[in-house]
JSON list of C-alpha atoms in Angstrom, two decimals:
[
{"chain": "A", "resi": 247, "resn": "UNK", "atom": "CA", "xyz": [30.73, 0.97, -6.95]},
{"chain": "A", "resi": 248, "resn": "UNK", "atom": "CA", "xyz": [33.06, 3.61, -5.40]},
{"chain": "A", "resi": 249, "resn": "UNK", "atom": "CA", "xyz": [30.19, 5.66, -4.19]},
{"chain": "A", "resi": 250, "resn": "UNK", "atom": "CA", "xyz": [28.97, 9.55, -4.45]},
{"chain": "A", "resi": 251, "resn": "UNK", "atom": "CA", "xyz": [32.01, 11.75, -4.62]},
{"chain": "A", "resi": 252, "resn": "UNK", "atom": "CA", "xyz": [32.61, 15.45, -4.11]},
{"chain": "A", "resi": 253, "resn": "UNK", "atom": "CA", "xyz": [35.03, 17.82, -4.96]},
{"chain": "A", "resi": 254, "resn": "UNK", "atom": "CA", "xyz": [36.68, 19.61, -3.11]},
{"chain": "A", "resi": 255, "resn": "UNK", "atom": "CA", "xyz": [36.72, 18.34, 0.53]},
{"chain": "A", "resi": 256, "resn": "UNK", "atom": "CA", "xyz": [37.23, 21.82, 1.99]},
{"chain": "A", "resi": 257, "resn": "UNK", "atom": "CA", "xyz": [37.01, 25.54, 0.06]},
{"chain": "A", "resi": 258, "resn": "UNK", "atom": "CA", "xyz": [38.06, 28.26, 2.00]},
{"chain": "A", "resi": 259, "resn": "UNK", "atom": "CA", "xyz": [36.76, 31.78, 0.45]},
{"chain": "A", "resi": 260, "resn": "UNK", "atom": "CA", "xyz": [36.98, 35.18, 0.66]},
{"chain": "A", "resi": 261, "resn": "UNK", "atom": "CA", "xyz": [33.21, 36.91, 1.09]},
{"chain": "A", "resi": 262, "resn": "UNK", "atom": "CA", "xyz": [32.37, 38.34, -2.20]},
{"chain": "A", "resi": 263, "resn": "UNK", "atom": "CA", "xyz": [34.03, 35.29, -4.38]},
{"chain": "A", "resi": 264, "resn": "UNK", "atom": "CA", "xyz": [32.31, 32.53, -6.79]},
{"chain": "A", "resi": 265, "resn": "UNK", "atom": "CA", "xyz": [32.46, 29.30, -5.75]},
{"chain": "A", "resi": 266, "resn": "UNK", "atom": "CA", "xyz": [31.99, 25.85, -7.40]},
{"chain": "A", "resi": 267, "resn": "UNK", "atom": "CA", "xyz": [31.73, 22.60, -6.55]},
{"chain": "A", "resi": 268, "resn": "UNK", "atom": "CA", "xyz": [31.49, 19.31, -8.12]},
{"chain": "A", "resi": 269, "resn": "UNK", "atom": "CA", "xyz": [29.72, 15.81, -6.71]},
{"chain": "A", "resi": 270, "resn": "UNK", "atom": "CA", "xyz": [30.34, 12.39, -9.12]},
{"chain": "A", "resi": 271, "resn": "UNK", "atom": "CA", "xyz": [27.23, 10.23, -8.16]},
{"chain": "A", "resi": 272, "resn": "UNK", "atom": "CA", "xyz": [27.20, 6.56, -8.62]},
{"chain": "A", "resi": 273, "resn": "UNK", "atom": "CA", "xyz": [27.09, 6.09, -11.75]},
{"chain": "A", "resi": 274, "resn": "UNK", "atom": "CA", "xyz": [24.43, 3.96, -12.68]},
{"chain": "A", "resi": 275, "resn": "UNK", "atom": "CA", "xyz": [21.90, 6.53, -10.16]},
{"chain": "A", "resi": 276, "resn": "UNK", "atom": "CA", "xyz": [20.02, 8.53, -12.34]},
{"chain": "A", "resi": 277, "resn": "UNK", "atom": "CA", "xyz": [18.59, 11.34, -9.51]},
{"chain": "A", "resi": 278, "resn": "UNK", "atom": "CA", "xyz": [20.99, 13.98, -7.62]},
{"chain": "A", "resi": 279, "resn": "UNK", "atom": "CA", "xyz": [20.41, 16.10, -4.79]},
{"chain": "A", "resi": 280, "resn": "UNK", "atom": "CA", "xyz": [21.88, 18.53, -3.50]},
{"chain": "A", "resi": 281, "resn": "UNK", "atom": "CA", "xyz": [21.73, 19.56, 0.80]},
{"chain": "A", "resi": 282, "resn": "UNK", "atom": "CA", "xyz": [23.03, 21.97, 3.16]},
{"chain": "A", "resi": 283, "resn": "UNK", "atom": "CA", "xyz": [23.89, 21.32, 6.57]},
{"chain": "A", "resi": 284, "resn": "UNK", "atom": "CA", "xyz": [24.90, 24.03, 9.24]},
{"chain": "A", "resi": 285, "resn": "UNK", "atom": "CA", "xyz": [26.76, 23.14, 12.42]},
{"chain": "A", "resi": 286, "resn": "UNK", "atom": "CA", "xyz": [23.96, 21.25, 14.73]},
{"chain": "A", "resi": 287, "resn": "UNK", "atom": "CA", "xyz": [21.51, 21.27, 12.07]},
{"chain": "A", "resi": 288, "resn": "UNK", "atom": "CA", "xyz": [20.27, 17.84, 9.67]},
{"chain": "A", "resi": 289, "resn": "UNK", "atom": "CA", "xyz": [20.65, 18.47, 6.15]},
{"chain": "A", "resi": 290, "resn": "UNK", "atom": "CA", "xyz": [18.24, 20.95, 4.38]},
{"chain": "A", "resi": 291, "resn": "UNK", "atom": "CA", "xyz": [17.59, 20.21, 1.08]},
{"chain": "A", "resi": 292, "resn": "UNK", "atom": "CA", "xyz": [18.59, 22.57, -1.83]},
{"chain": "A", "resi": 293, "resn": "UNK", "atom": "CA", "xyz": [17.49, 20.81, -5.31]},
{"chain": "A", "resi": 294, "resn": "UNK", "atom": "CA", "xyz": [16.89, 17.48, -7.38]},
{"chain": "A", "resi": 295, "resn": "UNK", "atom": "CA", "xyz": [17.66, 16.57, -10.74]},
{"chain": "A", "resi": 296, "resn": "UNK", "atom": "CA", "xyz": [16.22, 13.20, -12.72]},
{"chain": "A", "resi": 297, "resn": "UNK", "atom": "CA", "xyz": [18.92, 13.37, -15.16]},
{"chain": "A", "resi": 298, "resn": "UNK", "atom": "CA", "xyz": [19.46, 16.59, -16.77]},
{"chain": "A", "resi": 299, "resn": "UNK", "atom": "CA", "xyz": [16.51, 17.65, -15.66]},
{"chain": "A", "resi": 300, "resn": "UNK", "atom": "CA", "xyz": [16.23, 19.92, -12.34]},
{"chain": "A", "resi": 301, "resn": "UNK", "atom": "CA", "xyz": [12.96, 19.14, -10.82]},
{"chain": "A", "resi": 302, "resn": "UNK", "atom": "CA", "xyz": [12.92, 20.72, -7.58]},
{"chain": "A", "resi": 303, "resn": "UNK", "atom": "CA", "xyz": [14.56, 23.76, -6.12]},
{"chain": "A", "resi": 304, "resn": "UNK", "atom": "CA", "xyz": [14.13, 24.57, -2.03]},
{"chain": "A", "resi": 305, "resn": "UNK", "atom": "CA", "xyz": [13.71, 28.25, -1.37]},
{"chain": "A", "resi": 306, "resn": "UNK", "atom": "CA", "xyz": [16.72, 27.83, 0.29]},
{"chain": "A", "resi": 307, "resn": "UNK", "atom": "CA", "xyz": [18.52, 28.13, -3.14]},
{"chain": "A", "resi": 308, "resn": "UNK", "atom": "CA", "xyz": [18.63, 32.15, -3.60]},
{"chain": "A", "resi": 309, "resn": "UNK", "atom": "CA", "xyz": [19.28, 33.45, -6.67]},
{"chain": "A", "resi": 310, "resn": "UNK", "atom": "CA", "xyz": [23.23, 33.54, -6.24]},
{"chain": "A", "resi": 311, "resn": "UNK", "atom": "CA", "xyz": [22.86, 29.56, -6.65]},
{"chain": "A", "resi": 312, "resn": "UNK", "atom": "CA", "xyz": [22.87, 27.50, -9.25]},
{"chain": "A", "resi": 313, "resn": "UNK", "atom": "CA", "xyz": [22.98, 23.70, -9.83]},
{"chain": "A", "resi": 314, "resn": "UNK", "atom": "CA", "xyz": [23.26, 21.86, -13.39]},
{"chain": "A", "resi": 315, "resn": "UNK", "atom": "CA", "xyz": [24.04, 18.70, -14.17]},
{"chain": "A", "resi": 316, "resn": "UNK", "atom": "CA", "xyz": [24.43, 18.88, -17.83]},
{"chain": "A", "resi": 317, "resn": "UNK", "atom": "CA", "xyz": [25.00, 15.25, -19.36]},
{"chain": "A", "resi": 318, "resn": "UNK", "atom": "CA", "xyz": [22.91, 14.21, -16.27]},
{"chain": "A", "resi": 319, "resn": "UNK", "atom": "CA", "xyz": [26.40, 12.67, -14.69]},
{"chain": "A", "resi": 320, "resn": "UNK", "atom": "CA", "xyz": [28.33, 14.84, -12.63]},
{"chain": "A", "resi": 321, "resn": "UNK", "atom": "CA", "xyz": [26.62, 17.83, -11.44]},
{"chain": "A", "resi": 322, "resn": "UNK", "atom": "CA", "xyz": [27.76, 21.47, -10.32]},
{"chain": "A", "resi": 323, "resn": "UNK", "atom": "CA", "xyz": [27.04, 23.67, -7.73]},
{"chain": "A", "resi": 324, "resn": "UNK", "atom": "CA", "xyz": [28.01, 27.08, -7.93]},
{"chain": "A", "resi": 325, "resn": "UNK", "atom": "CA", "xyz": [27.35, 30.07, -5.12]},
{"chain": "A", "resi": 326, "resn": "UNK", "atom": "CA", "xyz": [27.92, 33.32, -6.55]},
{"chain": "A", "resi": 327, "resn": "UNK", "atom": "CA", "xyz": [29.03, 36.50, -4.23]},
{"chain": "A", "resi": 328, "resn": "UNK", "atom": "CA", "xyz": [29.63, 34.83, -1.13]},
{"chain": "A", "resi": 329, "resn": "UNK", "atom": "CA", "xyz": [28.40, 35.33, 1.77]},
{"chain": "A", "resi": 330, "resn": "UNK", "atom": "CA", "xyz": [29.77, 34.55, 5.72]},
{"chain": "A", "resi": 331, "resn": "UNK", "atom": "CA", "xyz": [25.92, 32.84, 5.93]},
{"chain": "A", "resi": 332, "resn": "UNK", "atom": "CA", "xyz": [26.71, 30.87, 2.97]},
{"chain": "A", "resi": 333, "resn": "UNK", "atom": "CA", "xyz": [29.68, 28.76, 5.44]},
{"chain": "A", "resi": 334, "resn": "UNK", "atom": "CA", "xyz": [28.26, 25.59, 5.85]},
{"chain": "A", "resi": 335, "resn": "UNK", "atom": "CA", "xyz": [28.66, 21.21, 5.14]},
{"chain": "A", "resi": 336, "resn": "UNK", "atom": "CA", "xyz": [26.88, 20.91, 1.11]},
{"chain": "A", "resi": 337, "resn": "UNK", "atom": "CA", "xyz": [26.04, 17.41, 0.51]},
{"chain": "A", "resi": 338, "resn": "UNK", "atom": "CA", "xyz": [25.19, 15.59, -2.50]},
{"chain": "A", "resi": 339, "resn": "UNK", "atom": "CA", "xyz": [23.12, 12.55, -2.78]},
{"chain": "A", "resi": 340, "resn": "UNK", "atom": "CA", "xyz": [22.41, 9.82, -5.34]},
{"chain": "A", "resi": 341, "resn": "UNK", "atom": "CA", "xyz": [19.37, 7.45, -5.86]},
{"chain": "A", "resi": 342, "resn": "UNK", "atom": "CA", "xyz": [18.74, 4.83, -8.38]},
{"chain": "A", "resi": 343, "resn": "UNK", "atom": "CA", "xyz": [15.44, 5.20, -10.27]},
{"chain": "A", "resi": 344, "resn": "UNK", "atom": "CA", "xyz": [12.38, 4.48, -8.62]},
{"chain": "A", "resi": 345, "resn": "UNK", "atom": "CA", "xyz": [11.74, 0.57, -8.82]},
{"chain": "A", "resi": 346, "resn": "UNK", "atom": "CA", "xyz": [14.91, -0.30, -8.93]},
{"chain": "A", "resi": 347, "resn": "UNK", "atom": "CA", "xyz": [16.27, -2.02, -6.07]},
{"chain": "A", "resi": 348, "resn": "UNK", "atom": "CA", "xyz": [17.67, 1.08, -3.15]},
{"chain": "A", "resi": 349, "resn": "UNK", "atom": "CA", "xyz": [15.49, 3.51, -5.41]},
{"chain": "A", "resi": 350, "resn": "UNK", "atom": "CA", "xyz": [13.60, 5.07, -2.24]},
{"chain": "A", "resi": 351, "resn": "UNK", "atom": "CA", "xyz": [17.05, 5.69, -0.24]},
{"chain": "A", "resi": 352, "resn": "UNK", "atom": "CA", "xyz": [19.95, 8.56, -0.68]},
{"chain": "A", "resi": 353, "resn": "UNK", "atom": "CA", "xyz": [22.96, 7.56, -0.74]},
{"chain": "A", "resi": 354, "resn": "UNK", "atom": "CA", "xyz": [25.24, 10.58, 0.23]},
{"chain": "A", "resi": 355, "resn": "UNK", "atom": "CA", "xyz": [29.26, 11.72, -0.87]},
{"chain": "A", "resi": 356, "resn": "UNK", "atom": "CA", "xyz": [31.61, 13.02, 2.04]},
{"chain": "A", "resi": 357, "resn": "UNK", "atom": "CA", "xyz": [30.67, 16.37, 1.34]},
{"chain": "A", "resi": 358, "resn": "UNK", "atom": "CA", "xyz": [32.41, 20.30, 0.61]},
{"chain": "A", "resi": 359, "resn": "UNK", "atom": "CA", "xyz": [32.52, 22.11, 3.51]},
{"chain": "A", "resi": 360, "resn": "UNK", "atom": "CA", "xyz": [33.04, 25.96, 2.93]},
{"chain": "A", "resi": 361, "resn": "UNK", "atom": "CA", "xyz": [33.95, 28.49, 4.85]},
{"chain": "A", "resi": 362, "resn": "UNK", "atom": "CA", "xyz": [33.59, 32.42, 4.03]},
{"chain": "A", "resi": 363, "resn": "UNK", "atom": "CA", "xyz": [35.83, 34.53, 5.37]},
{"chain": "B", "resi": 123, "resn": "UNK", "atom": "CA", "xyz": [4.37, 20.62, 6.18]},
{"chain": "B", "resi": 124, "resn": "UNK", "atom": "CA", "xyz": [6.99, 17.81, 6.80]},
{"chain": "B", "resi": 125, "resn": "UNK", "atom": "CA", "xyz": [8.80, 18.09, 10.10]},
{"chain": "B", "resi": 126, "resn": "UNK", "atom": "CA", "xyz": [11.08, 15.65, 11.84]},
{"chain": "B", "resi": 127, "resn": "UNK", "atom": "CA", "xyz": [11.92, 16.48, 15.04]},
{"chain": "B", "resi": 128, "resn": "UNK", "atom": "CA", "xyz": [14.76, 14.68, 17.31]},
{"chain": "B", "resi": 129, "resn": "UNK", "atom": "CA", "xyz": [14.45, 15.48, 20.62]},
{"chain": "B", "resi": 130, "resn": "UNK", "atom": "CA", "xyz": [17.74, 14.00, 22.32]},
{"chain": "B", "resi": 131, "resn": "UNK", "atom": "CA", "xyz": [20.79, 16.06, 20.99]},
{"chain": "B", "resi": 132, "resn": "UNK", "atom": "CA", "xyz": [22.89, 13.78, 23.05]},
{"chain": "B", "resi": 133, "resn": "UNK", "atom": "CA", "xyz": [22.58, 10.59, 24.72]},
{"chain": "B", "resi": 134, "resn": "UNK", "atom": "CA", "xyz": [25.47, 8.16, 26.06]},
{"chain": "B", "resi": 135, "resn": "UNK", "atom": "CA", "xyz": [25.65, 4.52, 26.29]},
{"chain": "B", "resi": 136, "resn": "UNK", "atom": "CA", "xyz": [28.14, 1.98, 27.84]},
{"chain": "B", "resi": 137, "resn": "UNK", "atom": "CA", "xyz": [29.78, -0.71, 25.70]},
{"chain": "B", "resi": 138, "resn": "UNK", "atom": "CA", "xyz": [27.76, -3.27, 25.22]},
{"chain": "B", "resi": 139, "resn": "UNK", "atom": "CA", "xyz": [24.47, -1.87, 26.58]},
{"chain": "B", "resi": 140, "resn": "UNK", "atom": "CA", "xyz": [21.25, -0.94, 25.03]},
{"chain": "B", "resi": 141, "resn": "UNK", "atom": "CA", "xyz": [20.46, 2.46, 24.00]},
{"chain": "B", "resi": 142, "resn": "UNK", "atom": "CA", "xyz": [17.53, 3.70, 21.95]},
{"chain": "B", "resi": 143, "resn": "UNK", "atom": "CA", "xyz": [17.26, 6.91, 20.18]},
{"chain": "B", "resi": 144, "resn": "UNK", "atom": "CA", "xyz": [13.69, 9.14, 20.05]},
{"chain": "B", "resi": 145, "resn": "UNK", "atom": "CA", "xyz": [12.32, 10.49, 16.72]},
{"chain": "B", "resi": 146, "resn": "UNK", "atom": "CA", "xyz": [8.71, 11.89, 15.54]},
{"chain": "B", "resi": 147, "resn": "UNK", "atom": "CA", "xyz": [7.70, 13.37, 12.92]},
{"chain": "B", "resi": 148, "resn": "UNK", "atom": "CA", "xyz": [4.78, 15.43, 11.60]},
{"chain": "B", "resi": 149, "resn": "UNK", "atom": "CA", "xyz": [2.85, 14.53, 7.80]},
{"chain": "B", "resi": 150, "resn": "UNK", "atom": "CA", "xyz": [-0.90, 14.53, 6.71]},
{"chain": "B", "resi": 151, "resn": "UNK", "atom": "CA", "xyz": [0.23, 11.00, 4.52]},
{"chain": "B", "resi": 152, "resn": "UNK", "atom": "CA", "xyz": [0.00, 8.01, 4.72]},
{"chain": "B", "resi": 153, "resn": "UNK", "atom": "CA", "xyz": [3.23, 6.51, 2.47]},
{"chain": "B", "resi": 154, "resn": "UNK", "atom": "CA", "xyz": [6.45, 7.07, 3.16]},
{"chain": "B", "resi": 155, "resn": "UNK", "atom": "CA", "xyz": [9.69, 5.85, 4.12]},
{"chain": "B", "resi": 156, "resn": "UNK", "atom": "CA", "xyz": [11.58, 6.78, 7.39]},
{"chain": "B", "resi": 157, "resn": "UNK", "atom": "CA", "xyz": [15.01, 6.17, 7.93]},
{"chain": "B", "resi": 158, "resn": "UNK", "atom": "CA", "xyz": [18.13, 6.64, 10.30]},
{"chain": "B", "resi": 159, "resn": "UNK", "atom": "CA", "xyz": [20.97, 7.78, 8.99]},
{"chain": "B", "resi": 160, "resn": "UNK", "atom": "CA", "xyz": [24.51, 7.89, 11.06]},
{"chain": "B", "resi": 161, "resn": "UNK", "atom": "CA", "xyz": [27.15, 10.12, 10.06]},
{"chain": "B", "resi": 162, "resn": "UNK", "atom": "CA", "xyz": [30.31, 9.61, 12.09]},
{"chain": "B", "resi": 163, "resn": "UNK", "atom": "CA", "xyz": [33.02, 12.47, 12.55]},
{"chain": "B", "resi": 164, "resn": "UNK", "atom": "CA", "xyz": [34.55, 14.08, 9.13]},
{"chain": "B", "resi": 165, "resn": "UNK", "atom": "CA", "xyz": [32.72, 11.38, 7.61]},
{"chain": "B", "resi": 166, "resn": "UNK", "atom": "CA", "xyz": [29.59, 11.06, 4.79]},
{"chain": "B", "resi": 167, "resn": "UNK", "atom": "CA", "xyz": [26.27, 10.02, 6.12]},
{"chain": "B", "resi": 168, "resn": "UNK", "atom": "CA", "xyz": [25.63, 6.25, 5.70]},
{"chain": "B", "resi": 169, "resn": "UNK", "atom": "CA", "xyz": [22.15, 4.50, 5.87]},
{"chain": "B", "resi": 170, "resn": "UNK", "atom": "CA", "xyz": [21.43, 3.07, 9.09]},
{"chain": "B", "resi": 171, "resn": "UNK", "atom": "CA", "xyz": [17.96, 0.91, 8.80]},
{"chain": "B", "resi": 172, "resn": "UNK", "atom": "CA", "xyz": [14.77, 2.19, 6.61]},
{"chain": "B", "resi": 173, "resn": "UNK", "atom": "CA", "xyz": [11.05, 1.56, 7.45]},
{"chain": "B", "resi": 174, "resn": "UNK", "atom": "CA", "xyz": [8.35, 1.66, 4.80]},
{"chain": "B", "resi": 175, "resn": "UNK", "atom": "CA", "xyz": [5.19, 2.97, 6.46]},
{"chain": "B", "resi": 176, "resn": "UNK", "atom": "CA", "xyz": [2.81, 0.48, 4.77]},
{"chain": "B", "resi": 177, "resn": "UNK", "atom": "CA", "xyz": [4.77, -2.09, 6.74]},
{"chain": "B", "resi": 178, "resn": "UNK", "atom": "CA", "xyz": [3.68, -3.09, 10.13]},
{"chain": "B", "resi": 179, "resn": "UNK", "atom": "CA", "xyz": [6.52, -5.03, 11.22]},
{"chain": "B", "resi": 180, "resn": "UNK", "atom": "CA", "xyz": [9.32, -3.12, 12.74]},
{"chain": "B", "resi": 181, "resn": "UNK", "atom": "CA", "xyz": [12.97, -3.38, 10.12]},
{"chain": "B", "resi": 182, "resn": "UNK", "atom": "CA", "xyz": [15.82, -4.67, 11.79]},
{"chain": "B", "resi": 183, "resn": "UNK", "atom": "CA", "xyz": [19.38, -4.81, 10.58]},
{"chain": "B", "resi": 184, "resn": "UNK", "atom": "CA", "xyz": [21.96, -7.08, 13.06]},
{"chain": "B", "resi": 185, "resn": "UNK", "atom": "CA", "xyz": [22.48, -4.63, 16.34]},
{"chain": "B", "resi": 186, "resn": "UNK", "atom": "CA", "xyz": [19.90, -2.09, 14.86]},
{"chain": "B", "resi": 187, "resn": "UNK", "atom": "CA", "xyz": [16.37, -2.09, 15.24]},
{"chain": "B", "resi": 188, "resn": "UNK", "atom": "CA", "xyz": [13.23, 0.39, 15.50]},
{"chain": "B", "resi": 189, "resn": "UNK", "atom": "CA", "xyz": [9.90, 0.53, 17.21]},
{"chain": "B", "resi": 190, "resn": "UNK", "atom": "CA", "xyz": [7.58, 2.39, 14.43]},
{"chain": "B", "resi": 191, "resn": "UNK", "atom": "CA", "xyz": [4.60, 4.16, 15.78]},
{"chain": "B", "resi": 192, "resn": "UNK", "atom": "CA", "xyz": [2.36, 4.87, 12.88]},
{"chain": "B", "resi": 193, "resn": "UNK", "atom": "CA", "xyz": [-0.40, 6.18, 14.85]},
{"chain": "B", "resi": 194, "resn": "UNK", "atom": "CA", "xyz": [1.67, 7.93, 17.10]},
{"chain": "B", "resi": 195, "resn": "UNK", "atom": "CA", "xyz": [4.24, 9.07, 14.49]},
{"chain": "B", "resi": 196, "resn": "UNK", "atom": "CA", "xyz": [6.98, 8.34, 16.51]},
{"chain": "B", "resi": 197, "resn": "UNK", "atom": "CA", "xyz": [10.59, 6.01, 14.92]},
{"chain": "B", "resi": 198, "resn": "UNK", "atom": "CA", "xyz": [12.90, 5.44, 17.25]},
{"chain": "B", "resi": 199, "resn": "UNK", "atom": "CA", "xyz": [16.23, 3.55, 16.92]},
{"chain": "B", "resi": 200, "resn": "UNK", "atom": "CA", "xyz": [17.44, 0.90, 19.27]},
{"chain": "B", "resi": 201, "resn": "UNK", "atom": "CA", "xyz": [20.98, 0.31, 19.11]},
{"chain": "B", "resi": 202, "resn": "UNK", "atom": "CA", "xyz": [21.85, -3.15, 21.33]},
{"chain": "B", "resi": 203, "resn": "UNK", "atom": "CA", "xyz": [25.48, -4.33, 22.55]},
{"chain": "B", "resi": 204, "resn": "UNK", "atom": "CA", "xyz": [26.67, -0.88, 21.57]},
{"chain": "B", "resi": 205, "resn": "UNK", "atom": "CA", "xyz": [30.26, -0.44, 20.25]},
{"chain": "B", "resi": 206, "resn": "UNK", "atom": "CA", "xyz": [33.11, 1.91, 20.06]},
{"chain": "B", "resi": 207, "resn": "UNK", "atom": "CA", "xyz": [31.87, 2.30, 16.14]},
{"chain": "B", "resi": 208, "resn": "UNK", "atom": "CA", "xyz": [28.76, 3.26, 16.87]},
{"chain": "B", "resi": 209, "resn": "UNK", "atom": "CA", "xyz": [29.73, 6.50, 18.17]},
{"chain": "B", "resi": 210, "resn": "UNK", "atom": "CA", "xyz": [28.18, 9.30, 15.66]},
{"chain": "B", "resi": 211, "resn": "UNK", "atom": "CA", "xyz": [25.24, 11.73, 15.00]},
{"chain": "B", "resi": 212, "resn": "UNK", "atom": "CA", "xyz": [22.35, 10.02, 14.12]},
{"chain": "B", "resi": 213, "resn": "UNK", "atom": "CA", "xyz": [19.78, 11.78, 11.86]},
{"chain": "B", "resi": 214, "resn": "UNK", "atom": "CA", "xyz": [16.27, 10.46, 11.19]},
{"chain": "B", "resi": 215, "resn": "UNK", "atom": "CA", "xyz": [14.90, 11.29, 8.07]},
{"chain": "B", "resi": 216, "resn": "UNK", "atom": "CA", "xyz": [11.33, 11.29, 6.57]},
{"chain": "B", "resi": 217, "resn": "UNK", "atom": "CA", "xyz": [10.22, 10.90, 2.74]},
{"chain": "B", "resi": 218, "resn": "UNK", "atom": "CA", "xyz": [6.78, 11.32, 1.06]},
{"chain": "B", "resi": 219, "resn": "UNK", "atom": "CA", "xyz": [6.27, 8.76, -2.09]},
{"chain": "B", "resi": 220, "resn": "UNK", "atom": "CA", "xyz": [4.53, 11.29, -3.45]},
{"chain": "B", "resi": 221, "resn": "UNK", "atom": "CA", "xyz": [7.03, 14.28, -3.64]},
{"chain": "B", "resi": 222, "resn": "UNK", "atom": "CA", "xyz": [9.95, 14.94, -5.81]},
{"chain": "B", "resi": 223, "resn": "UNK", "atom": "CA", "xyz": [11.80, 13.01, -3.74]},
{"chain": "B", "resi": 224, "resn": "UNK", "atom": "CA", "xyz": [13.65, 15.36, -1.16]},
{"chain": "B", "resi": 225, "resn": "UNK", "atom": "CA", "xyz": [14.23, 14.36, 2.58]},
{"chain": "B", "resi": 226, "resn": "UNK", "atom": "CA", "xyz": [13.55, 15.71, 5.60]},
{"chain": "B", "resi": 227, "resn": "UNK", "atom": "CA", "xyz": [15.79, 15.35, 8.46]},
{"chain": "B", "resi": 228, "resn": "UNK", "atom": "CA", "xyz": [16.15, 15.62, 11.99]},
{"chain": "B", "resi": 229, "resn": "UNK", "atom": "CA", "xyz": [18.62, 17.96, 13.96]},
{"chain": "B", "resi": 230, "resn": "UNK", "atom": "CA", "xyz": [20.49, 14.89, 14.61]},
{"chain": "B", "resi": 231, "resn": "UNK", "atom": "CA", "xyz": [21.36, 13.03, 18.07]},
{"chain": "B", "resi": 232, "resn": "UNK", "atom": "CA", "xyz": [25.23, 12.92, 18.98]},
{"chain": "B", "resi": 233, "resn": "UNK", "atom": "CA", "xyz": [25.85, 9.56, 20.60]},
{"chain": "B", "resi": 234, "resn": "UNK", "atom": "CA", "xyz": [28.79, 8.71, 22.76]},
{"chain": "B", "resi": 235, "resn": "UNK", "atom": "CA", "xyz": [29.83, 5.44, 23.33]},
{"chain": "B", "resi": 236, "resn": "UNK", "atom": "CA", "xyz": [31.97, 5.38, 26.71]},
{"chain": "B", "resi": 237, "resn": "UNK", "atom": "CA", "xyz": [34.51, 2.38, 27.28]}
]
């Protein structure tokens, strides 16, 4: 079990750009979240997938992001025309399946903190 | 709505002391889960203790242990013989059983552990 990765640690953009990033759950957890946390705030959530599926998506998530997680592995979040609000910690998260054994807790990945210039 | 509010944003305990951290929350249910969650400097979150609310006795993990107030809605976190590790924010965080499955957190308490 190496736990819920993310890639890349740090982004550093340029207001205007795309951005991507990428968070590797573990790999037998079959639900992924995604979170945003601002300096001094707890997370916020963004959206859930149960697999491929995306099952829930906060208001929070404008339309300049997306999520997917197409294989219902790895997953993607991308933020489209950045914006100096955008800057902030994004977390993702991995659970089990419900009934399995740590199925009601997240498990969370280090985390991609950006920052719009 | 779901609210979790953390009323300490910073609290300081001496080595080996006692220290307990203050958390309520808001919800119209009746199951859930609550849970403390410490995330130390440049570092991921990591799971702390967990409380199902159906349960009456408090959880308790080693040097970590809560007082759950169902009526009250209230979680708080006891943290005994404190160390230099335990230094961190601490974020409580609430779940429905019946929701998707998203959590709601806290706005975290930083804890300082002085030598």
């Amino acid at each position: 079990d190496t736990g819920v990765s993310q890639d890349p640690r740090h982004k550093i953009t340029k207001r205007g750009q795309n951005v991507t990033f990428r968070c590797d759950p573990i790999s037998e957890h079959n639900r992924l979240y995604w979170y945003r946390q601002t300096l001094g705030q707890g997370p916020e959530f963004l959206t859930y997938f149960q697999n491929e599926a995306q099952l829930e998506k906060s208001r929070l998530l404008s339309d300049r992001f997306s999520a997917e997680r197409p294989k219902g592995s790895f997953s993607t979040l991308e933020i489209q025309r950045t914006e100096q609000g955008d800057s902030a910690m994004y977390l993702c998260a991995s659970s089990p399946e419900v009934g399995r054994e740590g199925g009601d807790t997240q498990y969370f990945g280090p985390g991609t903190r950006l920052t719009v210039l | 709505a779901q609210t979790v509010t953390q009323s300490q944003p910073e609290m300081s305990v001496q080595e080996a002391e006692t220290v307990t951290l203050s958390c309520t929350y808001d919800t119209s249910e009746s199951d859930y889960y609550l849970f403390w969650y410490k995330q130390p400097p440049s570092r991921q979150m990591i799971l702390v203790i967990r409380q199902e609310a159906y349960k009456q006795q408090n959880a308790t993990e080693n040097r970590f242990s809560v007082n759950f107030q169902k009526a009250a809605k209230s979680f708080s976190l006891k943290i005994s013989d404190s160390q230099l590790g335990d230094a961190a924010m601490y974020f409580c965080a609430y779940r429905w059983l019946g929701t998707g499955n998203q959590f709601y957190f806290g706005t975290g308490t930083s804890l300082t552990v002085i030598p």
